[in-house]
């Protein structure tokens, strides 16, 4: 029987990462992500293209929703094997899945109400894709694997996880298949980080592989140099402090929030900013930060050194992690400049909204964006310089300063992705470009074949290839 690879997601698009590998009668699903693009969300509702009960194991590269967010549905539909990933990925994935279940439930409730009122039916059922109980049903299946530890998954099939440097616990998965007396190595890049980012280590490189699946989120772009992040943040803090306003930071809970804290800590250690109170006002970000704290073995050299000197960014003197909604609202009564880091990262929901309500009309305050703002989101409208925006059902004039700090990306750009590939000492038999919008994936595919002469393919959804 041939070894086969089937692309069940993140093929010609970014989200819904799911790759099925079949070898020697073993079926492995590498990543089990949720589709998040509006026009592809219906795939979350369709029956899974292969029988979930027939999948032997899931291997997770990392805990982002577009890589793990479909797990509760897969388990609900019959998957009962193990879910292999690093301990940090498992802990963060559990937090993220519970949050996702809550959102699914709230969305379904909201839709039901709206449709009842309008007396119509929507394109999807008005039930949650999965519930909290469905998410919890996955938890016993998680099985921790350490970096560089090899797991036997079936007859002649084994996998090893290596640090991908993308978010805490993220992995590149190397699968080795022995068949008819020969060996094939298949590398699943997951999302690849960038060299010299704070907290996490640099991505692992490899010198041999027969097949490579590589992400291409930024396969058509080159990031701006990142040297100035800290300086730019210092400028925002100092000028806002002088003006007497607050600094409001919409941020993603995983990695970005912790990176912002890292930079604040560095600036305080260098005396580049005055002492200030920093509120991490996101229960999810606070929970994830705790996972960071007890996985200090995954930190890079600089971060480990900070922890050793008792100067961890997660223990900086003015930091408060707020719990209840009342604690969150109490922040508004504090006089003097404070920084509030809250979700959601694109201002589409969560506590950031009431902080925006309290600060967006104040010329003294600054809204500091540290992440990508998708089209159609409140964050995008503010970044685009709209003069009036609607928040929580009411319209407000935008009078606060709006700043955008570039260079925070957790994904390698096209040159960094190519550099990562070029560590291979001999050409792989084939490279598959996944996890990028069609344009980006095609552009990167052409770029790689032009620069290396290798055999590169950009697969489509449900394509299946034999790995000889
Ligand atoms: Zn990711």
GROMACS .gro file of C-alpha atoms and ligand atoms in nm:
model
  469
    1UNK     CA    1   0.000   0.000   0.000
    2UNK     CA    2   0.129   0.342  -0.095
    3UNK     CA    3   0.193   0.625   0.148
    4UNK     CA    4  -0.063   0.893   0.077
    5UNK     CA    5  -0.111   1.252   0.177
    6UNK     CA    6  -0.446   1.426   0.154
    7UNK     CA    7  -0.499   1.801   0.199
    8UNK     CA    8  -0.811   1.861   0.404
    9UNK     CA    9  -0.753   2.225   0.490
   10UNK     CA   10  -0.518   2.523   0.467
   11UNK     CA   11  -0.483   2.432   0.099
   12UNK     CA   12  -0.521   2.752  -0.101
   13UNK     CA   13  -0.635   2.932   0.216
   14UNK     CA   14  -0.493   3.010   0.560
   15UNK     CA   15  -0.713   2.843   0.822
   16UNK     CA   16  -0.848   2.494   0.887
   17UNK     CA   17  -0.509   2.320   0.884
   18UNK     CA   18  -0.572   1.945   0.845
   19UNK     CA   19  -0.342   1.705   0.662
   20UNK     CA   20  -0.412   1.335   0.645
   21UNK     CA   21  -0.116   1.098   0.612
   22UNK     CA   22  -0.180   0.729   0.543
   23UNK     CA   23   0.103   0.479   0.562
   24UNK     CA   24   0.120   0.106   0.633
   25UNK     CA   25  -0.243   0.106   0.744
   26UNK     CA   26  -0.197   0.392   0.990
   27UNK     CA   27  -0.398   0.711   0.945
   28UNK     CA   28  -0.260   1.028   1.100
   29UNK     CA   29  -0.418   1.369   1.101
   30UNK     CA   30  -0.161   1.645   1.130
   31UNK     CA   31  -0.342   1.944   1.283
   32UNK     CA   32  -0.717   1.968   1.323
   33UNK     CA   33  -0.793   2.333   1.270
   34UNK     CA   34  -1.110   2.535   1.249
   35UNK     CA   35  -1.195   2.721   0.931
   36UNK     CA   36  -1.223   3.090   1.011
   37UNK     CA   37  -1.259   3.259   0.671
   38UNK     CA   38  -1.620   3.363   0.634
   39UNK     CA   39  -1.661   3.196   0.292
   40UNK     CA   40  -1.514   2.864   0.411
   41UNK     CA   41  -1.683   2.831   0.749
   42UNK     CA   42  -1.942   2.595   0.604
   43UNK     CA   43  -1.669   2.328   0.587
   44UNK     CA   44  -1.676   2.318   0.969
   45UNK     CA   45  -2.034   2.194   0.938
   46UNK     CA   46  -1.988   1.943   0.657
   47UNK     CA   47  -1.926   1.579   0.748
   48UNK     CA   48  -1.552   1.521   0.789
   49UNK     CA   49  -1.411   1.395   0.454
   50UNK     CA   50  -1.277   1.076   0.617
   51UNK     CA   51  -1.437   0.867   0.890
   52UNK     CA   52  -1.307   1.022   1.219
   53UNK     CA   53  -1.322   0.683   1.395
   54UNK     CA   54  -1.079   0.548   1.135
   55UNK     CA   55  -0.807   0.802   1.223
   56UNK     CA   56  -0.547   0.649   1.454
   57UNK     CA   57  -0.396   0.967   1.599
   58UNK     CA   58  -0.387   1.345   1.570
   59UNK     CA   59  -0.058   1.534   1.588
   60UNK     CA   60  -0.081   1.903   1.673
   61UNK     CA   61   0.181   2.155   1.565
   62UNK     CA   62   0.049   2.426   1.799
   63UNK     CA   63  -0.246   2.569   1.990
   64UNK     CA   64  -0.379   2.835   1.753
   65UNK     CA   65  -0.748   2.784   1.673
   66UNK     CA   66  -0.682   2.735   1.301
   67UNK     CA   67  -0.465   2.433   1.395
   68UNK     CA   68  -0.657   2.277   1.688
   69UNK     CA   69  -1.005   2.431   1.689
   70UNK     CA   70  -1.185   2.148   1.510
   71UNK     CA   71  -1.085   1.881   1.766
   72UNK     CA   72  -1.411   1.886   1.967
   73UNK     CA   73  -1.612   1.823   1.649
   74UNK     CA   74  -1.379   1.544   1.538
   75UNK     CA   75  -1.414   1.375   1.877
   76UNK     CA   76  -1.791   1.427   1.872
   77UNK     CA   77  -1.797   1.251   1.535
   78UNK     CA   78  -1.610   0.948   1.662
   79UNK     CA   79  -1.237   1.011   1.681
   80UNK     CA   80  -1.103   0.827   1.987
   81UNK     CA   81  -0.727   0.809   1.931
   82UNK     CA   82  -0.454   1.006   2.101
   83UNK     CA   83  -0.374   1.373   2.039
   84UNK     CA   84   0.003   1.412   2.046
   85UNK     CA   85   0.164   1.752   2.111
   86UNK     CA   86   0.396   1.926   2.356
   87UNK     CA   87   0.270   1.976   2.712
   88UNK     CA   88   0.259   2.355   2.659
   89UNK     CA   89   0.053   2.312   2.342
   90UNK     CA   90  -0.189   2.080   2.524
   91UNK     CA   91  -0.236   2.325   2.812
   92UNK     CA   92  -0.286   2.625   2.585
   93UNK     CA   93  -0.510   2.428   2.344
   94UNK     CA   94  -0.743   2.337   2.631
   95UNK     CA   95  -0.781   2.706   2.725
   96UNK     CA   96  -0.839   2.801   2.362
   97UNK     CA   97  -1.090   2.520   2.296
   98UNK     CA   98  -1.298   2.615   2.600
   99UNK     CA   99  -1.302   2.977   2.487
  100UNK     CA  100  -1.396   2.870   2.136
  101UNK     CA  101  -1.683   2.654   2.269
  102UNK     CA  102  -1.813   2.950   2.467
  103UNK     CA  103  -1.805   3.169   2.156
  104UNK     CA  104  -1.980   2.896   1.950
  105UNK     CA  105  -2.254   2.873   2.211
  106UNK     CA  106  -2.301   3.250   2.236
  107UNK     CA  107  -2.304   3.287   1.857
  108UNK     CA  108  -2.568   3.018   1.819
  109UNK     CA  109  -2.786   3.180   2.085
  110UNK     CA  110  -2.749   3.523   1.926
  111UNK     CA  111  -2.825   3.388   1.579
  112UNK     CA  112  -3.132   3.203   1.700
  113UNK     CA  113  -3.268   3.520   1.857
  114UNK     CA  114  -3.193   3.731   1.552
  115UNK     CA  115  -3.346   3.481   1.309
  116UNK     CA  116  -3.657   3.448   1.525
  117UNK     CA  117  -3.696   3.824   1.526
  118UNK     CA  118  -3.648   3.846   1.150
  119UNK     CA  119  -3.854   3.532   1.096
  120UNK     CA  120  -3.594   3.369   0.868
  121UNK     CA  121  -3.342   3.087   0.858
  122UNK     CA  122  -2.966   3.130   0.825
  123UNK     CA  123  -2.727   2.919   0.614
  124UNK     CA  124  -2.602   2.715   0.916
  125UNK     CA  125  -2.795   2.543   1.192
  126UNK     CA  126  -2.860   2.764   1.493
  127UNK     CA  127  -2.685   2.522   1.727
  128UNK     CA  128  -2.325   2.555   1.845
  129UNK     CA  129  -2.065   2.374   1.633
  130UNK     CA  130  -1.957   2.231   1.968
  131UNK     CA  131  -2.018   2.299   2.335
  132UNK     CA  132  -1.803   2.322   2.648
  133UNK     CA  133  -1.878   1.953   2.717
  134UNK     CA  134  -1.762   1.861   2.366
  135UNK     CA  135  -1.438   2.053   2.421
  136UNK     CA  136  -1.382   1.883   2.758
  137UNK     CA  137  -1.436   1.544   2.597
  138UNK     CA  138  -1.108   1.596   2.405
  139UNK     CA  139  -0.898   1.656   2.715
  140UNK     CA  140  -0.835   1.291   2.815
  141UNK     CA  141  -0.703   1.219   2.466
  142UNK     CA  142  -0.411   1.464   2.491
  143UNK     CA  143  -0.076   1.293   2.522
  144UNK     CA  144   0.233   1.504   2.595
  145UNK     CA  145   0.545   1.465   2.385
  146UNK     CA  146   0.876   1.639   2.447
  147UNK     CA  147   1.075   1.806   2.175
  148UNK     CA  148   1.303   1.552   2.002
  149UNK     CA  149   1.125   1.258   2.164
  150UNK     CA  150   1.018   0.999   1.906
  151UNK     CA  151   0.670   0.846   1.924
  152UNK     CA  152   0.581   0.516   1.753
  153UNK     CA  153   0.245   0.556   1.582
  154UNK     CA  154   0.202   0.234   1.390
  155UNK     CA  155   0.382  -0.024   1.182
  156UNK     CA  156   0.696   0.156   1.054
  157UNK     CA  157   0.552   0.501   1.129
  158UNK     CA  158   0.703   0.734   1.386
  159UNK     CA  159   0.699   1.108   1.458
  160UNK     CA  160   0.928   1.355   1.632
  161UNK     CA  161   0.846   1.713   1.736
  162UNK     CA  162   1.093   2.002   1.706
  163UNK     CA  163   1.064   2.364   1.822
  164UNK     CA  164   0.904   2.582   1.550
  165UNK     CA  165   0.967   2.913   1.732
  166UNK     CA  166   0.617   3.037   1.644
  167UNK     CA  167   0.433   3.040   1.979
  168UNK     CA  168   0.514   2.869   2.308
  169UNK     CA  169   0.519   2.490   2.259
  170UNK     CA  170   0.487   2.511   1.879
  171UNK     CA  171   0.635   2.228   1.674
  172UNK     CA  172   0.756   2.124   1.337
  173UNK     CA  173   0.656   1.759   1.299
  174UNK     CA  174   0.890   1.513   1.133
  175UNK     CA  175   0.726   1.185   1.034
  176UNK     CA  176   0.937   0.888   0.930
  177UNK     CA  177   0.777   0.608   0.729
  178UNK     CA  178   0.949   0.276   0.667
  179UNK     CA  179   0.798   0.087   0.376
  180UNK     CA  180   0.930  -0.187   0.142
  181UNK     CA  181   1.274  -0.158   0.296
  182UNK     CA  182   1.312   0.215   0.239
  183UNK     CA  183   1.263   0.521   0.453
  184UNK     CA  184   1.085   0.846   0.379
  185UNK     CA  185   1.093   1.162   0.589
  186UNK     CA  186   0.797   1.400   0.571
  187UNK     CA  187   0.828   1.740   0.738
  188UNK     CA  188   0.517   1.931   0.847
  189UNK     CA  189   0.631   2.286   0.912
  190UNK     CA  190   0.321   2.400   1.104
  191UNK     CA  191   0.361   2.776   1.142
  192UNK     CA  192   0.725   2.881   1.137
  193UNK     CA  193   0.849   3.159   1.362
  194UNK     CA  194   1.121   3.410   1.294
  195UNK     CA  195   1.476   3.423   1.418
  196UNK     CA  196   1.548   3.647   1.721
  197UNK     CA  197   1.197   3.690   1.850
  198UNK     CA  198   1.146   3.747   2.223
  199UNK     CA  199   1.065   3.462   2.465
  200UNK     CA  200   1.058   3.169   2.218
  201UNK     CA  201   1.357   2.997   2.058
  202UNK     CA  202   1.448   3.019   1.691
  203UNK     CA  203   1.284   2.768   1.455
  204UNK     CA  204   1.464   2.433   1.422
  205UNK     CA  205   1.622   2.368   1.084
  206UNK     CA  206   1.664   2.032   0.910
  207UNK     CA  207   1.925   1.900   0.669
  208UNK     CA  208   1.726   1.613   0.517
  209UNK     CA  209   1.366   1.551   0.413
  210UNK     CA  210   1.195   1.371   0.129
  211UNK     CA  211   0.874   1.572   0.141
  212UNK     CA  212   0.806   1.910   0.300
  213UNK     CA  213   0.476   2.083   0.374
  214UNK     CA  214   0.552   2.447   0.430
  215UNK     CA  215   0.328   2.732   0.544
  216UNK     CA  216   0.305   3.048   0.335
  217UNK     CA  217   0.106   3.300   0.543
  218UNK     CA  218   0.355   3.569   0.440
  219UNK     CA  219   0.481   3.384   0.134
  220UNK     CA  220   0.444   3.696  -0.079
  221UNK     CA  221   0.579   3.952   0.169
  222UNK     CA  222   0.895   4.069   0.335
  223UNK     CA  223   0.858   4.200   0.692
  224UNK     CA  224   0.986   4.544   0.783
  225UNK     CA  225   1.296   4.541   1.004
  226UNK     CA  226   1.190   4.490   1.365
  227UNK     CA  227   1.465   4.672   1.553
  228UNK     CA  228   1.244   4.967   1.645
  229UNK     CA  229   0.954   4.792   1.820
  230UNK     CA  230   1.079   4.876   2.167
  231UNK     CA  231   1.168   5.232   2.077
  232UNK     CA  232   0.827   5.290   1.924
  233UNK     CA  233   0.649   5.153   2.229
  234UNK     CA  234   0.864   5.379   2.451
  235UNK     CA  235   0.761   5.680   2.244
  236UNK     CA  236   0.392   5.594   2.279
  237UNK     CA  237   0.418   5.543   2.654
  238UNK     CA  238   0.620   5.858   2.718
  239UNK     CA  239   0.401   6.087   2.508
  240UNK     CA  240   0.076   5.943   2.644
  241UNK     CA  241   0.203   5.975   3.000
  242UNK     CA  242   0.290   6.339   2.931
  243UNK     CA  243  -0.056   6.402   2.789
  244UNK     CA  244  -0.216   6.232   3.090
  245UNK     CA  245  -0.411   5.966   2.900
  246UNK     CA  246  -0.414   5.586   2.895
  247UNK     CA  247  -0.258   5.339   2.654
  248UNK     CA  248  -0.509   5.084   2.528
  249UNK     CA  249  -0.363   4.779   2.357
  250UNK     CA  250  -0.597   4.538   2.173
  251UNK     CA  251  -0.407   4.212   2.177
  252UNK     CA  252  -0.429   3.841   2.103
  253UNK     CA  253  -0.411   3.623   2.413
  254UNK     CA  254  -0.141   3.385   2.293
  255UNK     CA  255   0.213   3.515   2.244
  256UNK     CA  256   0.134   3.876   2.148
  257UNK     CA  257   0.021   3.980   2.498
  258UNK     CA  258   0.327   3.814   2.654
  259UNK     CA  259   0.555   3.980   2.397
  260UNK     CA  260   0.414   4.324   2.481
  261UNK     CA  261   0.488   4.254   2.848
  262UNK     CA  262   0.840   4.147   2.750
  263UNK     CA  263   0.905   4.480   2.577
  264UNK     CA  264   0.758   4.684   2.867
  265UNK     CA  265   0.983   4.493   3.106
  266UNK     CA  266   1.291   4.562   2.891
  267UNK     CA  267   1.203   4.933   2.871
  268UNK     CA  268   1.161   4.951   3.248
  269UNK     CA  269   1.494   4.774   3.304
  270UNK     CA  270   1.659   5.026   3.071
  271UNK     CA  271   1.483   5.317   3.244
  272UNK     CA  272   1.346   5.422   2.905
  273UNK     CA  273   0.992   5.463   3.043
  274UNK     CA  274   0.859   5.569   3.383
  275UNK     CA  275   0.702   5.315   3.618
  276UNK     CA  276   0.345   5.249   3.513
  277UNK     CA  277   0.061   5.017   3.597
  278UNK     CA  278  -0.005   4.755   3.331
  279UNK     CA  279  -0.333   4.564   3.334
  280UNK     CA  280  -0.352   4.238   3.150
  281UNK     CA  281  -0.730   4.253   3.132
  282UNK     CA  282  -0.806   3.926   2.960
  283UNK     CA  283  -0.882   3.612   3.159
  284UNK     CA  284  -0.766   3.400   2.865
  285UNK     CA  285  -0.436   3.590   2.826
  286UNK     CA  286  -0.380   3.563   3.202
  287UNK     CA  287  -0.438   3.187   3.197
  288UNK     CA  288  -0.205   3.148   2.901
  289UNK     CA  289   0.059   3.364   3.072
  290UNK     CA  290   0.049   3.118   3.363
  291UNK     CA  291   0.126   2.836   3.118
  292UNK     CA  292   0.428   3.039   3.001
  293UNK     CA  293   0.538   3.075   3.364
  294UNK     CA  294   0.549   2.704   3.432
  295UNK     CA  295   0.712   2.618   3.101
  296UNK     CA  296   1.022   2.829   3.143
  297UNK     CA  297   1.224   2.535   3.002
  298UNK     CA  298   1.096   2.644   2.659
  299UNK     CA  299   1.228   3.002   2.682
  300UNK     CA  300   1.517   3.128   2.472
  301UNK     CA  301   1.850   3.232   2.624
  302UNK     CA  302   1.764   3.598   2.692
  303UNK     CA  303   1.428   3.517   2.852
  304UNK     CA  304   1.580   3.236   3.065
  305UNK     CA  305   1.841   3.484   3.186
  306UNK     CA  306   1.565   3.729   3.290
  307UNK     CA  307   1.389   3.456   3.486
  308UNK     CA  308   1.717   3.357   3.651
  309UNK     CA  309   1.775   3.717   3.760
  310UNK     CA  310   1.415   3.741   3.893
  311UNK     CA  311   1.336   4.000   3.628
  312UNK     CA  312   1.066   3.806   3.441
  313UNK     CA  313   0.826   4.020   3.237
  314UNK     CA  314   0.542   3.820   3.393
  315UNK     CA  315   0.638   3.950   3.734
  316UNK     CA  316   0.700   4.313   3.649
  317UNK     CA  317   0.621   4.537   3.947
  318UNK     CA  318   0.322   4.728   3.804
  319UNK     CA  319   0.154   4.428   3.639
  320UNK     CA  320  -0.200   4.331   3.742
  321UNK     CA  321  -0.387   4.042   3.587
  322UNK     CA  322  -0.753   4.127   3.634
  323UNK     CA  323  -1.004   3.851   3.692
  324UNK     CA  324  -1.368   3.952   3.728
  325UNK     CA  325  -1.562   4.194   3.509
  326UNK     CA  326  -1.594   4.429   3.810
  327UNK     CA  327  -1.216   4.439   3.850
  328UNK     CA  328  -1.196   4.517   3.480
  329UNK     CA  329  -1.443   4.804   3.506
  330UNK     CA  330  -1.265   4.942   3.814
  331UNK     CA  331  -0.962   5.019   3.593
  332UNK     CA  332  -1.159   5.314   3.453
  333UNK     CA  333  -1.156   5.491   3.790
  334UNK     CA  334  -0.778   5.499   3.822
  335UNK     CA  335  -0.630   5.847   3.786
  336UNK     CA  336  -0.305   5.886   3.592
  337UNK     CA  337  -0.168   5.689   3.302
  338UNK     CA  338  -0.218   5.313   3.286
  339UNK     CA  339  -0.169   5.060   3.010
  340UNK     CA  340  -0.448   4.813   2.942
  341UNK     CA  341  -0.381   4.505   2.734
  342UNK     CA  342  -0.710   4.334   2.649
  343UNK     CA  343  -0.879   4.113   2.391
  344UNK     CA  344  -0.999   4.061   2.139
  345UNK     CA  345  -0.701   4.149   1.924
  346UNK     CA  346  -0.916   4.298   1.646
  347UNK     CA  347  -1.167   4.464   1.884
  348UNK     CA  348  -1.447   4.234   1.767
  349UNK     CA  349  -1.549   4.138   2.121
  350UNK     CA  350  -1.427   4.105   2.476
  351UNK     CA  351  -1.320   4.359   2.736
  352UNK     CA  352  -1.128   4.581   2.494
  353UNK     CA  353  -1.463   4.729   2.391
  354UNK     CA  354  -1.541   4.901   2.717
  355UNK     CA  355  -1.183   5.031   2.743
  356UNK     CA  356  -1.226   5.179   2.397
  357UNK     CA  357  -1.556   5.337   2.501
  358UNK     CA  358  -1.377   5.503   2.794
  359UNK     CA  359  -1.076   5.625   2.599
  360UNK     CA  360  -1.157   5.671   2.232
  361UNK     CA  361  -1.303   6.019   2.282
  362UNK     CA  362  -1.004   6.137   2.490
  363UNK     CA  363  -0.730   6.312   2.287
  364UNK     CA  364  -0.488   6.236   2.574
  365UNK     CA  365  -0.520   5.857   2.531
  366UNK     CA  366  -0.355   5.633   2.273
  367UNK     CA  367  -0.486   5.316   2.113
  368UNK     CA  368  -0.180   5.111   2.031
  369UNK     CA  369  -0.226   4.832   1.776
  370UNK     CA  370   0.025   4.549   1.784
  371UNK     CA  371  -0.140   4.299   1.551
  372UNK     CA  372  -0.304   4.242   1.218
  373UNK     CA  373  -0.652   4.394   1.176
  374UNK     CA  374  -0.871   4.205   0.929
  375UNK     CA  375  -1.106   4.382   0.690
  376UNK     CA  376  -1.445   4.458   0.840
  377UNK     CA  377  -1.334   4.455   1.205
  378UNK     CA  378  -1.365   4.748   1.446
  379UNK     CA  379  -0.987   4.745   1.482
  380UNK     CA  380  -0.943   4.788   1.108
  381UNK     CA  381  -1.185   5.083   1.103
  382UNK     CA  382  -0.992   5.258   1.380
  383UNK     CA  383  -0.654   5.186   1.217
  384UNK     CA  384  -0.789   5.315   0.886
  385UNK     CA  385  -0.854   5.649   1.053
  386UNK     CA  386  -1.235   5.653   1.055
  387UNK     CA  387  -1.358   5.962   1.236
  388UNK     CA  388  -1.653   5.796   1.406
  389UNK     CA  389  -1.694   5.431   1.506
  390UNK     CA  390  -1.971   5.224   1.658
  391UNK     CA  391  -1.885   5.038   1.980
  392UNK     CA  392  -2.136   4.837   2.187
  393UNK     CA  393  -2.428   4.984   1.996
  394UNK     CA  394  -2.330   5.349   2.023
  395UNK     CA  395  -2.136   5.584   1.798
  396UNK     CA  396  -1.823   5.765   1.923
  397UNK     CA  397  -1.592   6.023   1.763
  398UNK     CA  398  -1.232   5.894   1.744
  399UNK     CA  399  -1.028   6.155   1.927
  400UNK     CA  400  -0.761   5.937   2.087
  401UNK     CA  401  -0.428   5.894   1.908
  402UNK     CA  402  -0.407   5.578   1.703
  403UNK     CA  403  -0.067   5.411   1.675
  404UNK     CA  404   0.030   5.099   1.494
  405UNK     CA  405   0.347   4.914   1.595
  406UNK     CA  406   0.473   4.697   1.311
  407UNK     CA  407   0.708   4.405   1.325
  408UNK     CA  408   0.533   4.181   1.576
  409UNK     CA  409   0.471   3.897   1.330
  410UNK     CA  410   0.508   3.543   1.461
  411UNK     CA  411   0.538   3.409   1.104
  412UNK     CA  412   0.851   3.395   0.890
  413UNK     CA  413   0.832   3.607   0.574
  414UNK     CA  414   0.911   3.478   0.225
  415UNK     CA  415   1.288   3.517   0.258
  416UNK     CA  416   1.293   3.357   0.603
  417UNK     CA  417   1.079   3.067   0.479
  418UNK     CA  418   1.316   3.016   0.187
  419UNK     CA  419   1.618   3.031   0.421
  420UNK     CA  420   1.454   2.764   0.636
  421UNK     CA  421   1.400   2.539   0.331
  422UNK     CA  422   1.751   2.596   0.202
  423UNK     CA  423   1.901   2.439   0.514
  424UNK     CA  424   1.815   2.107   0.344
  425UNK     CA  425   2.140   1.970   0.204
  426UNK     CA  426   1.981   1.792  -0.089
  427UNK     CA  427   1.661   1.866  -0.281
  428UNK     CA  428   1.348   1.707  -0.132
  429UNK     CA  429   1.143   1.494  -0.370
  430UNK     CA  430   0.859   1.746  -0.343
  431UNK     CA  431   0.762   2.061  -0.154
  432UNK     CA  432   0.394   2.135  -0.085
  433UNK     CA  433   0.304   2.496  -0.016
  434UNK     CA  434   0.009   2.521   0.224
  435UNK     CA  435  -0.141   2.763   0.479
  436UNK     CA  436  -0.146   3.075   0.266
  437UNK     CA  437  -0.405   3.262   0.063
  438UNK     CA  438  -0.400   3.134  -0.298
  439UNK     CA  439  -0.203   3.435  -0.421
  440UNK     CA  440   0.052   3.410  -0.145
  441UNK     CA  441   0.094   3.031  -0.174
  442UNK     CA  442   0.137   3.047  -0.555
  443UNK     CA  443   0.377   3.337  -0.531
  444UNK     CA  444   0.587   3.152  -0.276
  445UNK     CA  445   0.574   2.830  -0.477
  446UNK     CA  446   0.712   3.010  -0.784
  447UNK     CA  447   0.970   3.186  -0.569
  448UNK     CA  448   1.099   2.855  -0.426
  449UNK     CA  449   1.117   2.676  -0.761
  450UNK     CA  450   1.290   2.975  -0.918
  451UNK     CA  451   1.548   2.997  -0.639
  452UNK     CA  452   1.611   2.624  -0.592
  453UNK     CA  453   1.487   2.439  -0.900
  454UNK     CA  454   1.302   2.200  -0.667
  455UNK     CA  455   0.972   2.029  -0.744
  456UNK     CA  456   0.710   2.252  -0.578
  457UNK     CA  457   0.331   2.204  -0.569
  458UNK     CA  458   0.051   2.423  -0.438
  459UNK     CA  459  -0.222   2.171  -0.352
  460UNK     CA  460  -0.597   2.237  -0.361
  461UNK     CA  461  -0.856   2.130  -0.106
  462UNK     CA  462  -0.905   1.750  -0.101
  463UNK     CA  463  -0.611   1.684  -0.336
  464UNK     CA  464  -0.443   1.353  -0.267
  465UNK     CA  465  -0.087   1.261  -0.358
  466UNK     CA  466   0.115   0.942  -0.336
  467UNK     CA  467   0.450   0.977  -0.164
  468UNK     CA  468   0.684   0.735  -0.337
  469LIG    ZN1  469  -0.015   2.983   1.437
   0.00000   0.00000   0.00000
